[in-house]
mmCIF file of N, CA, C and O in Angstrom:
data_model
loop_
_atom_site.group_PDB
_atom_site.id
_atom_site.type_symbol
_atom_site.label_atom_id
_atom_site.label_comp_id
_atom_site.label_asym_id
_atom_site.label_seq_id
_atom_site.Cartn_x
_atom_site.Cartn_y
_atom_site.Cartn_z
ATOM 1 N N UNK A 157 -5.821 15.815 -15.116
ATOM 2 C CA UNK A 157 -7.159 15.383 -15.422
ATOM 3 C C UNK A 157 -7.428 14.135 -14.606
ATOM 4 O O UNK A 157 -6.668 13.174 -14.722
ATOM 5 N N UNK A 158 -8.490 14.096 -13.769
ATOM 6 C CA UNK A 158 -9.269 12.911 -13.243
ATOM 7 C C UNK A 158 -10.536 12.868 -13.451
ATOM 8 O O UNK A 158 -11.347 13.784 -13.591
ATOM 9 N N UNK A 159 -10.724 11.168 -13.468
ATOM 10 C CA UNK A 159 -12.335 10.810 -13.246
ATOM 11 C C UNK A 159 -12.069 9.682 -12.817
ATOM 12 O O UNK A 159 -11.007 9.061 -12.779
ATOM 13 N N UNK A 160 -13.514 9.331 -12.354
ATOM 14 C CA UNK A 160 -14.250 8.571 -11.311
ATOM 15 C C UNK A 160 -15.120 8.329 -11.649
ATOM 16 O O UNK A 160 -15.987 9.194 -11.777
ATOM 17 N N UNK A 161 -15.374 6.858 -12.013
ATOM 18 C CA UNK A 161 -16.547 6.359 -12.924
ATOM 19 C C UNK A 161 -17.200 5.427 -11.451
ATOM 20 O O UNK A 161 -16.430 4.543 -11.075
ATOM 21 N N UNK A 162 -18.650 5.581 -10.551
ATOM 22 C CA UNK A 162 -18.628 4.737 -9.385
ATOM 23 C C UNK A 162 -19.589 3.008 -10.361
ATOM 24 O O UNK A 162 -20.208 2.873 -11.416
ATOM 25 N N UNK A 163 -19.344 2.441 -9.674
ATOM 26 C CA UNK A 163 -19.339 1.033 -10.252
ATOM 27 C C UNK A 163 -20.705 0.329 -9.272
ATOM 28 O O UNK A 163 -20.744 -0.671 -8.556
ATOM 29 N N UNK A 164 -21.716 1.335 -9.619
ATOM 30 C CA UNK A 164 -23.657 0.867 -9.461
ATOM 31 C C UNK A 164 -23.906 2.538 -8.873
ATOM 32 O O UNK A 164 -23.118 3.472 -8.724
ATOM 33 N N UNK A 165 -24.906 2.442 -8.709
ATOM 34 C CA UNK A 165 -26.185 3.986 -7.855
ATOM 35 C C UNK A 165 -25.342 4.215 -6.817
ATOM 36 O O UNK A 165 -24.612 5.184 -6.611
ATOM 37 N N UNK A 166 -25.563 2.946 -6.002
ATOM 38 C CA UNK A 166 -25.358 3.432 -4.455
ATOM 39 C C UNK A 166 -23.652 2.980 -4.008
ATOM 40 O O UNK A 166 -23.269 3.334 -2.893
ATOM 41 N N UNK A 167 -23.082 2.521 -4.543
ATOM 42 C CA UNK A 167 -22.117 1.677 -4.821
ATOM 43 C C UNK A 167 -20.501 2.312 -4.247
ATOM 44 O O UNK A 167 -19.753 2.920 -5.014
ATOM 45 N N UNK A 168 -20.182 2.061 -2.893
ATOM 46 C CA UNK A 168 -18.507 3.221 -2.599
ATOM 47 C C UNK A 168 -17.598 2.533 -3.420
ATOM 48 O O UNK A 168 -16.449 2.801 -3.068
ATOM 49 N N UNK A 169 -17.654 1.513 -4.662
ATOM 50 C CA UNK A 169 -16.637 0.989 -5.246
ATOM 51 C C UNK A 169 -16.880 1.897 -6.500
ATOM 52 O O UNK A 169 -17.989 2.306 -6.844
ATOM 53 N N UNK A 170 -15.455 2.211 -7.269
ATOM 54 C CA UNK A 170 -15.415 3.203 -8.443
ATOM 55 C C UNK A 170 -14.177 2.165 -9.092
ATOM 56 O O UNK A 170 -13.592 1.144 -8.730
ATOM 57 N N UNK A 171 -14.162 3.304 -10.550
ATOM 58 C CA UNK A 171 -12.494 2.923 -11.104
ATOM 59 C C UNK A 171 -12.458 4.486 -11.303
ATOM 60 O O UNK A 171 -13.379 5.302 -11.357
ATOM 61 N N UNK A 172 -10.989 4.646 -11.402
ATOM 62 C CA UNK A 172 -10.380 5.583 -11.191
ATOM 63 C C UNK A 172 -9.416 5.916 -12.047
ATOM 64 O O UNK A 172 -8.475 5.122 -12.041
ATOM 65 N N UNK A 173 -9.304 6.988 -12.921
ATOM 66 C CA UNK A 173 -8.330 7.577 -14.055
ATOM 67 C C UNK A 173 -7.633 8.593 -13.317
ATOM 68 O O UNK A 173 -8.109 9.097 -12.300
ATOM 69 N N UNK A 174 -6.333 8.958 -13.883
ATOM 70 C CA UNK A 174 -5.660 10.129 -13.236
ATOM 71 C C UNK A 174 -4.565 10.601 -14.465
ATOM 72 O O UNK A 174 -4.516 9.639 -15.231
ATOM 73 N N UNK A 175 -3.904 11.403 -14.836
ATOM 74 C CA UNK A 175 -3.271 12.019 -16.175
ATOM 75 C C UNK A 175 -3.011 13.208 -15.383
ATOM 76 O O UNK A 175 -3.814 13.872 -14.728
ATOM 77 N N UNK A 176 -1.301 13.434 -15.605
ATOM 78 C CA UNK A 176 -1.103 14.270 -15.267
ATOM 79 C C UNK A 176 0.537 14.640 -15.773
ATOM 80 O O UNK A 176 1.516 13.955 -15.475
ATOM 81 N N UNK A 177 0.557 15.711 -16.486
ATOM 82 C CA UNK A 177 1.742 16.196 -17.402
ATOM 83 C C UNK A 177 2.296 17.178 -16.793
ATOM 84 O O UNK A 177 1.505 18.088 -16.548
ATOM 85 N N UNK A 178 3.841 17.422 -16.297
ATOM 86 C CA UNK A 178 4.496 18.398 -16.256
ATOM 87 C C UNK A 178 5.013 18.839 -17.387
ATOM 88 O O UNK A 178 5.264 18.213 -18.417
ATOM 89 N N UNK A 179 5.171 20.052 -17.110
ATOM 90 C CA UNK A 179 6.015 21.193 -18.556
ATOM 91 C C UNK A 179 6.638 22.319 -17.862
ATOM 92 O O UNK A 179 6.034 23.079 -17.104
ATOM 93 N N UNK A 180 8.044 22.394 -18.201
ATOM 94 C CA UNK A 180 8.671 22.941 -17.402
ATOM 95 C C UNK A 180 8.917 24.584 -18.369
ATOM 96 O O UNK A 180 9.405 24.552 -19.498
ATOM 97 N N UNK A 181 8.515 25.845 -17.733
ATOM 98 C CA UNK A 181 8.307 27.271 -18.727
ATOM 99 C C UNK A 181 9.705 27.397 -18.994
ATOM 100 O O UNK A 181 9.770 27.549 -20.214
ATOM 101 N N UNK A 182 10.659 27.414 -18.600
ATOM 102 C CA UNK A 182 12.291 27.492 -18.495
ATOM 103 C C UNK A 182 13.430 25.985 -17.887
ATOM 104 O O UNK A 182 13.384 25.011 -17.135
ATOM 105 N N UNK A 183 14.266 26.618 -18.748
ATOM 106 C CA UNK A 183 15.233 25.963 -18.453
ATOM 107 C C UNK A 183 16.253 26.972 -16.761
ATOM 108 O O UNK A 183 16.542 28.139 -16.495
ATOM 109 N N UNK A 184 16.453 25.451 -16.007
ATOM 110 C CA UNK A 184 17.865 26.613 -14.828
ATOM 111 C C UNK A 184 19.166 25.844 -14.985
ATOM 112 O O UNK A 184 20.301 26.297 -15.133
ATOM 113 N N UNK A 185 18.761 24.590 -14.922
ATOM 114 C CA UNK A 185 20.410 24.030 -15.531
ATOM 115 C C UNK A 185 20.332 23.043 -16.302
ATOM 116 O O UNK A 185 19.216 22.890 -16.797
ATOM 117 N N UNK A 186 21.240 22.187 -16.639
ATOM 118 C CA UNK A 186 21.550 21.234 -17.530
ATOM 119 C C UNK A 186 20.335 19.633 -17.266
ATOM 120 O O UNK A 186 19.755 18.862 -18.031
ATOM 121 N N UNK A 187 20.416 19.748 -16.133
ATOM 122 C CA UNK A 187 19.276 18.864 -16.032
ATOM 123 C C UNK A 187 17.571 19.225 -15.933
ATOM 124 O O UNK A 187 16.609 18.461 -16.017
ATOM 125 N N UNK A 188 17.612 20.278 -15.781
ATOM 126 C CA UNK A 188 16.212 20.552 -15.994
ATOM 127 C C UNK A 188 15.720 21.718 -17.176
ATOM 128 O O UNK A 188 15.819 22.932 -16.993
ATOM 129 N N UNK A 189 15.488 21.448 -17.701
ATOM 130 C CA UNK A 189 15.507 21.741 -19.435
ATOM 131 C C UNK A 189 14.123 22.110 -19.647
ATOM 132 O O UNK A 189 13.284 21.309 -19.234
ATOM 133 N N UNK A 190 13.609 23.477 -20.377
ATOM 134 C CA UNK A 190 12.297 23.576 -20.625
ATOM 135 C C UNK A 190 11.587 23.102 -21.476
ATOM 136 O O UNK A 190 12.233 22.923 -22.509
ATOM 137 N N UNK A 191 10.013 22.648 -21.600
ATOM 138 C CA UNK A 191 9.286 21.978 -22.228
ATOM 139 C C UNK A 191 9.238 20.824 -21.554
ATOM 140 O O UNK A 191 9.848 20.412 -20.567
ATOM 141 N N UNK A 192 8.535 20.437 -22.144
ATOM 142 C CA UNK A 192 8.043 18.502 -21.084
ATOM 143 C C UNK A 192 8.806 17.573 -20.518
ATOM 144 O O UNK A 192 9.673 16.954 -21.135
ATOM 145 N N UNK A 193 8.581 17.441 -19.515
ATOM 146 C CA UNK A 193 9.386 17.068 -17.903
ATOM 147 C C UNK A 193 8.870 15.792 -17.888
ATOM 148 O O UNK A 193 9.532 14.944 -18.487
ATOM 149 N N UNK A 194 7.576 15.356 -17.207
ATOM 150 C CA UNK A 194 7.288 14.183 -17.068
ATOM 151 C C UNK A 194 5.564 13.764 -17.350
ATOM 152 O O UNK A 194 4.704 14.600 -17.629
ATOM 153 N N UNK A 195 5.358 12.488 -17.220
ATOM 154 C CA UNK A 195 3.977 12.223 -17.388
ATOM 155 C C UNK A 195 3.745 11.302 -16.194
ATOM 156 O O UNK A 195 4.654 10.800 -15.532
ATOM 157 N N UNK A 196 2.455 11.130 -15.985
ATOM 158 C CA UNK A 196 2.377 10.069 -15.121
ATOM 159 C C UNK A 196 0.567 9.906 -15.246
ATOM 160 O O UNK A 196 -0.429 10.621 -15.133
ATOM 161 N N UNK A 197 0.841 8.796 -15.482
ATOM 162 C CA UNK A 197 -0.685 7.905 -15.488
ATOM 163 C C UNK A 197 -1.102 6.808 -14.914
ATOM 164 O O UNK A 197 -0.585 5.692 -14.956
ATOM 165 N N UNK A 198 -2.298 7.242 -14.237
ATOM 166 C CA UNK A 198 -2.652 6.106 -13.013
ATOM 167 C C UNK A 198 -4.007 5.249 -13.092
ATOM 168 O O UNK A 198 -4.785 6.202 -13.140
ATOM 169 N N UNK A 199 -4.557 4.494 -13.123
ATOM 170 C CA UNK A 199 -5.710 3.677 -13.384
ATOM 171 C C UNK A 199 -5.891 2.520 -11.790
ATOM 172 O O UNK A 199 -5.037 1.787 -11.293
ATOM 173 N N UNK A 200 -6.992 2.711 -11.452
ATOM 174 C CA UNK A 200 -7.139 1.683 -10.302
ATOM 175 C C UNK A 200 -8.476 1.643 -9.630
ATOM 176 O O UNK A 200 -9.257 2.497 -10.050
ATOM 177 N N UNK A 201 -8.832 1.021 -8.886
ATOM 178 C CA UNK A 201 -9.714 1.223 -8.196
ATOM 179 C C UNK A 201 -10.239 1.877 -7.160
ATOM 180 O O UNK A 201 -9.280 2.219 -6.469
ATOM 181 N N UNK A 202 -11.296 2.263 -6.638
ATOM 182 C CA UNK A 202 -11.388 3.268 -5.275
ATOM 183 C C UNK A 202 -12.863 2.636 -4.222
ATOM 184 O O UNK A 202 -14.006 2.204 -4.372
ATOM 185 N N UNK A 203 -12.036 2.899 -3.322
ATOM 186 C CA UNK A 203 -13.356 2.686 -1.944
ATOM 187 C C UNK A 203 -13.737 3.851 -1.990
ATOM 188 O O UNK A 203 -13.135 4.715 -2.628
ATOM 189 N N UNK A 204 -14.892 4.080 -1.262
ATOM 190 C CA UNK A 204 -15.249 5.109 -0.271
ATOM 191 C C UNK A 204 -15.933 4.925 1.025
ATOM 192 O O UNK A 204 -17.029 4.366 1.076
ATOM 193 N N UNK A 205 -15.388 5.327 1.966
ATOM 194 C CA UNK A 205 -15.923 4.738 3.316
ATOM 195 C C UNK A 205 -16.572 5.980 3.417
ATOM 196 O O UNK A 205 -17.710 5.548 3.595
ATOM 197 N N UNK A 206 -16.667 6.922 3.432
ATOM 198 C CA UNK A 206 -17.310 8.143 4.059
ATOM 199 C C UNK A 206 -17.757 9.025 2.739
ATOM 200 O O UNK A 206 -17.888 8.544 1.614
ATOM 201 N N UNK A 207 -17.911 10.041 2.997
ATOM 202 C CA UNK A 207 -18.411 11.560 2.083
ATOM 203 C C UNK A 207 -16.946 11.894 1.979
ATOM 204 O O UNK A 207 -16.417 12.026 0.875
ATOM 205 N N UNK A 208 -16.309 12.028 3.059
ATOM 206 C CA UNK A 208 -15.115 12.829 2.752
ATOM 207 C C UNK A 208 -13.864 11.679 3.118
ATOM 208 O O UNK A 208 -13.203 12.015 4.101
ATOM 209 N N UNK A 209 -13.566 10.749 2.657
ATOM 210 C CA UNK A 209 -12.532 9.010 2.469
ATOM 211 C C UNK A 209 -12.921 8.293 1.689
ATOM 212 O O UNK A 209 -13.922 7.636 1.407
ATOM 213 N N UNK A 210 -11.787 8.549 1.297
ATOM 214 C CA UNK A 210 -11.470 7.098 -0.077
ATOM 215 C C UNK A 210 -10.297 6.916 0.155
ATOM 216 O O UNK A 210 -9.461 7.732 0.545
ATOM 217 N N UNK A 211 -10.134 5.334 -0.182
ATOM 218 C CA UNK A 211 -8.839 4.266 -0.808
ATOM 219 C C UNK A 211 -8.765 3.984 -1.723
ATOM 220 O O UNK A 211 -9.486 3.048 -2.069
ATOM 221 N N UNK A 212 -7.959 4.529 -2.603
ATOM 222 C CA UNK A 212 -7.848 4.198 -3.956
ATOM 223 C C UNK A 212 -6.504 3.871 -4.470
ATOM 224 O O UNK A 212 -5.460 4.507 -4.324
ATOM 225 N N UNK A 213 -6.737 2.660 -5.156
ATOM 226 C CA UNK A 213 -5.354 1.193 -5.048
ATOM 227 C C UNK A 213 -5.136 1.292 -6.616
ATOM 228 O O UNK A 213 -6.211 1.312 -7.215
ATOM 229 N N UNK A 214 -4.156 1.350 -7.332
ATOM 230 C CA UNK A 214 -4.106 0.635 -8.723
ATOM 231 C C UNK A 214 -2.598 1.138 -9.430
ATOM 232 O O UNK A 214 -2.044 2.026 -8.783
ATOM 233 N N UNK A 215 -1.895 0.693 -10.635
ATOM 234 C CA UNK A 215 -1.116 1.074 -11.110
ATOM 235 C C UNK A 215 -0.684 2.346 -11.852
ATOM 236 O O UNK A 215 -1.429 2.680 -12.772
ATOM 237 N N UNK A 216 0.432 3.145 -11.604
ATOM 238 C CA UNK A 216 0.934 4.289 -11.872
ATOM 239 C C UNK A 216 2.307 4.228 -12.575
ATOM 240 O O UNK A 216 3.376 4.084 -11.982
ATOM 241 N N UNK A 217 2.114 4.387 -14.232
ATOM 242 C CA UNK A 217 3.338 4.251 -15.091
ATOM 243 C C UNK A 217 3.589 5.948 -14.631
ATOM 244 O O UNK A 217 2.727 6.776 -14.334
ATOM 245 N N UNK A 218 5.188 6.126 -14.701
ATOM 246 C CA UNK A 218 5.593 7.755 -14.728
ATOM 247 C C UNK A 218 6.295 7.114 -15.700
ATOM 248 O O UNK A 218 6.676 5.944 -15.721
ATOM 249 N N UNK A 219 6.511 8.459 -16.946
ATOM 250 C CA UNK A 219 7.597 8.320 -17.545
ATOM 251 C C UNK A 219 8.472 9.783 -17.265
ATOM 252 O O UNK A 219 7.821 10.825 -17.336
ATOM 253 N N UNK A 220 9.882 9.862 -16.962
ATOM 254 C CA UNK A 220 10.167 11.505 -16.746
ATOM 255 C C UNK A 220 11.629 10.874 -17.671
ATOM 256 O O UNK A 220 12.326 9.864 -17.570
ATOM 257 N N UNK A 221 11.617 12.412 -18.834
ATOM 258 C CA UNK A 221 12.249 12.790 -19.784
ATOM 259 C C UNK A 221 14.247 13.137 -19.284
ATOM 260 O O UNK A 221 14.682 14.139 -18.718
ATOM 261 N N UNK A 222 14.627 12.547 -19.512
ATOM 262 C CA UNK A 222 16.032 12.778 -19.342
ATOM 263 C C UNK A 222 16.751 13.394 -20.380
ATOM 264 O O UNK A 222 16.858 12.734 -21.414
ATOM 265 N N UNK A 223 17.366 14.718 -20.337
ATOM 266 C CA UNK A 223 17.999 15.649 -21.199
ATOM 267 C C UNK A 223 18.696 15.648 -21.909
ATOM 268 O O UNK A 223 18.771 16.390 -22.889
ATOM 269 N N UNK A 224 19.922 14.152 -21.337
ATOM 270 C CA UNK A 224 20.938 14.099 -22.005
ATOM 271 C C UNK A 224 20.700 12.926 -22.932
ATOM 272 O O UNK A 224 19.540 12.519 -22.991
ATOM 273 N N UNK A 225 21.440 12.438 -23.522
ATOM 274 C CA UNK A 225 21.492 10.992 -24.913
ATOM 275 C C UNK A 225 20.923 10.168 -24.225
ATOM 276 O O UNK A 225 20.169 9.436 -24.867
ATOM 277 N N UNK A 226 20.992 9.945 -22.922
ATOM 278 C CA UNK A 226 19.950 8.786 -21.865
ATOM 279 C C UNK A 226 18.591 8.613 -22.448
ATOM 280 O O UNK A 226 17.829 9.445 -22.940
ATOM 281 N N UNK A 227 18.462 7.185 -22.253
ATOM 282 C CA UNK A 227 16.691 7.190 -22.678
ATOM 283 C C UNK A 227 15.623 7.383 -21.597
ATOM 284 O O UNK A 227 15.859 6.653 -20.634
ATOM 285 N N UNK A 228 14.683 8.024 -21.471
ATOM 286 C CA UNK A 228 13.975 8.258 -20.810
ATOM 287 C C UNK A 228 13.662 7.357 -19.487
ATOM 288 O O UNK A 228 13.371 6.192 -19.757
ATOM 289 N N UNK A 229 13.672 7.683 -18.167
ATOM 290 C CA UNK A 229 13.433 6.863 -17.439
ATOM 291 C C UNK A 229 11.833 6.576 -17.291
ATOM 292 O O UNK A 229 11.107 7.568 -17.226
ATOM 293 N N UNK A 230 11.220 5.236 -17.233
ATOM 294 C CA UNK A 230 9.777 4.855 -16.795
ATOM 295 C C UNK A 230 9.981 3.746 -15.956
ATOM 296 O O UNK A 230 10.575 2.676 -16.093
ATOM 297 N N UNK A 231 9.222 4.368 -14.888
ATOM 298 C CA UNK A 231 8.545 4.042 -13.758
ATOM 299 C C UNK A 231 7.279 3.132 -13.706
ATOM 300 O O UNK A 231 6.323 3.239 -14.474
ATOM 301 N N UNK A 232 7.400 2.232 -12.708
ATOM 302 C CA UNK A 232 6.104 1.229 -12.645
ATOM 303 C C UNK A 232 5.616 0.909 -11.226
ATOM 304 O O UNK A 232 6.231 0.202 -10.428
ATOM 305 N N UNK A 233 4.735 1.359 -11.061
ATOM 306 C CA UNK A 233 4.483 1.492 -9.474
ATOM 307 C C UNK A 233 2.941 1.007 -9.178
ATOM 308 O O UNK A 233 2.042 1.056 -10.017
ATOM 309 N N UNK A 234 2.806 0.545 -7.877
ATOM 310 C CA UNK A 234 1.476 -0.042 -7.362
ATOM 311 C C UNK A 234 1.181 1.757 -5.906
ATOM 312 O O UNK A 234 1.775 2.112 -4.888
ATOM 313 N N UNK A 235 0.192 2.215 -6.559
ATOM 314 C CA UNK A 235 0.224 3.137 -5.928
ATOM 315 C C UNK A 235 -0.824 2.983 -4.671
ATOM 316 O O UNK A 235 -1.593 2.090 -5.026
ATOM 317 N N UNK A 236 -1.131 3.350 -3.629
ATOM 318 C CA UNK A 236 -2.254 3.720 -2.626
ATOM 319 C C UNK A 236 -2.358 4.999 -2.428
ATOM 320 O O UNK A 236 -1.454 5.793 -2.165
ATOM 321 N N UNK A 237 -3.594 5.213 -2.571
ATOM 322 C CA UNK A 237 -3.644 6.720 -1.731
ATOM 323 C C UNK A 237 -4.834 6.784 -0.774
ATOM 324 O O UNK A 237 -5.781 6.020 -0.958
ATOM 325 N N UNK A 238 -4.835 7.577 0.147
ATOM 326 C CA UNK A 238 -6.003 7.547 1.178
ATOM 327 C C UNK A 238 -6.645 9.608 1.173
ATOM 328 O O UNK A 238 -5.918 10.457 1.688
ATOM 329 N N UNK A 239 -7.534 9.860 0.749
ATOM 330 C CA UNK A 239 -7.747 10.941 0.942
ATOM 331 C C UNK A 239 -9.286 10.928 1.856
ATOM 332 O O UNK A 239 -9.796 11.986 2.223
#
């Protein structure tokens, strides 16, 4: 799931949501185990220079599920992307 809220009318500045859940249908081995794998959620801001470019800058927690007695690893990241 994404959205893109732009920030005035005419305005190439936005904020930016992103949600996105893996789920795994099967298990193949010991480390990858079926049912929910990982999450990752991103919030930040976005340019747009063109119709078809954007820069969009902001923070991305992952959390991905570890199988064994381990506690879950989470991730904290400053992400960029350019599309």
């Amino acid at each position: 799931v994404r959205g893109l809220h732009p920030l005035g009318k005419q305005s190439p500045r936005s904020l930016v949501g992103q949600e996105e859940i893996f789920i795994n249908l099967n298990s193949a081995t010991n480390n990858l185990q079926a049912g929910y794998d990982q999450n990752r959620l991103f919030g930040g801001v976005g340019y747009g220079f063109s119709k078809n470019t954007r820069l969009e800058v902001g923070y991305q927690w992952v959390n991905i599920r570890v199988p064994t007695a381990a506690p879950d690893r989470n991730l904290h990241t400053i992400l960029t992307m350019l599309h």
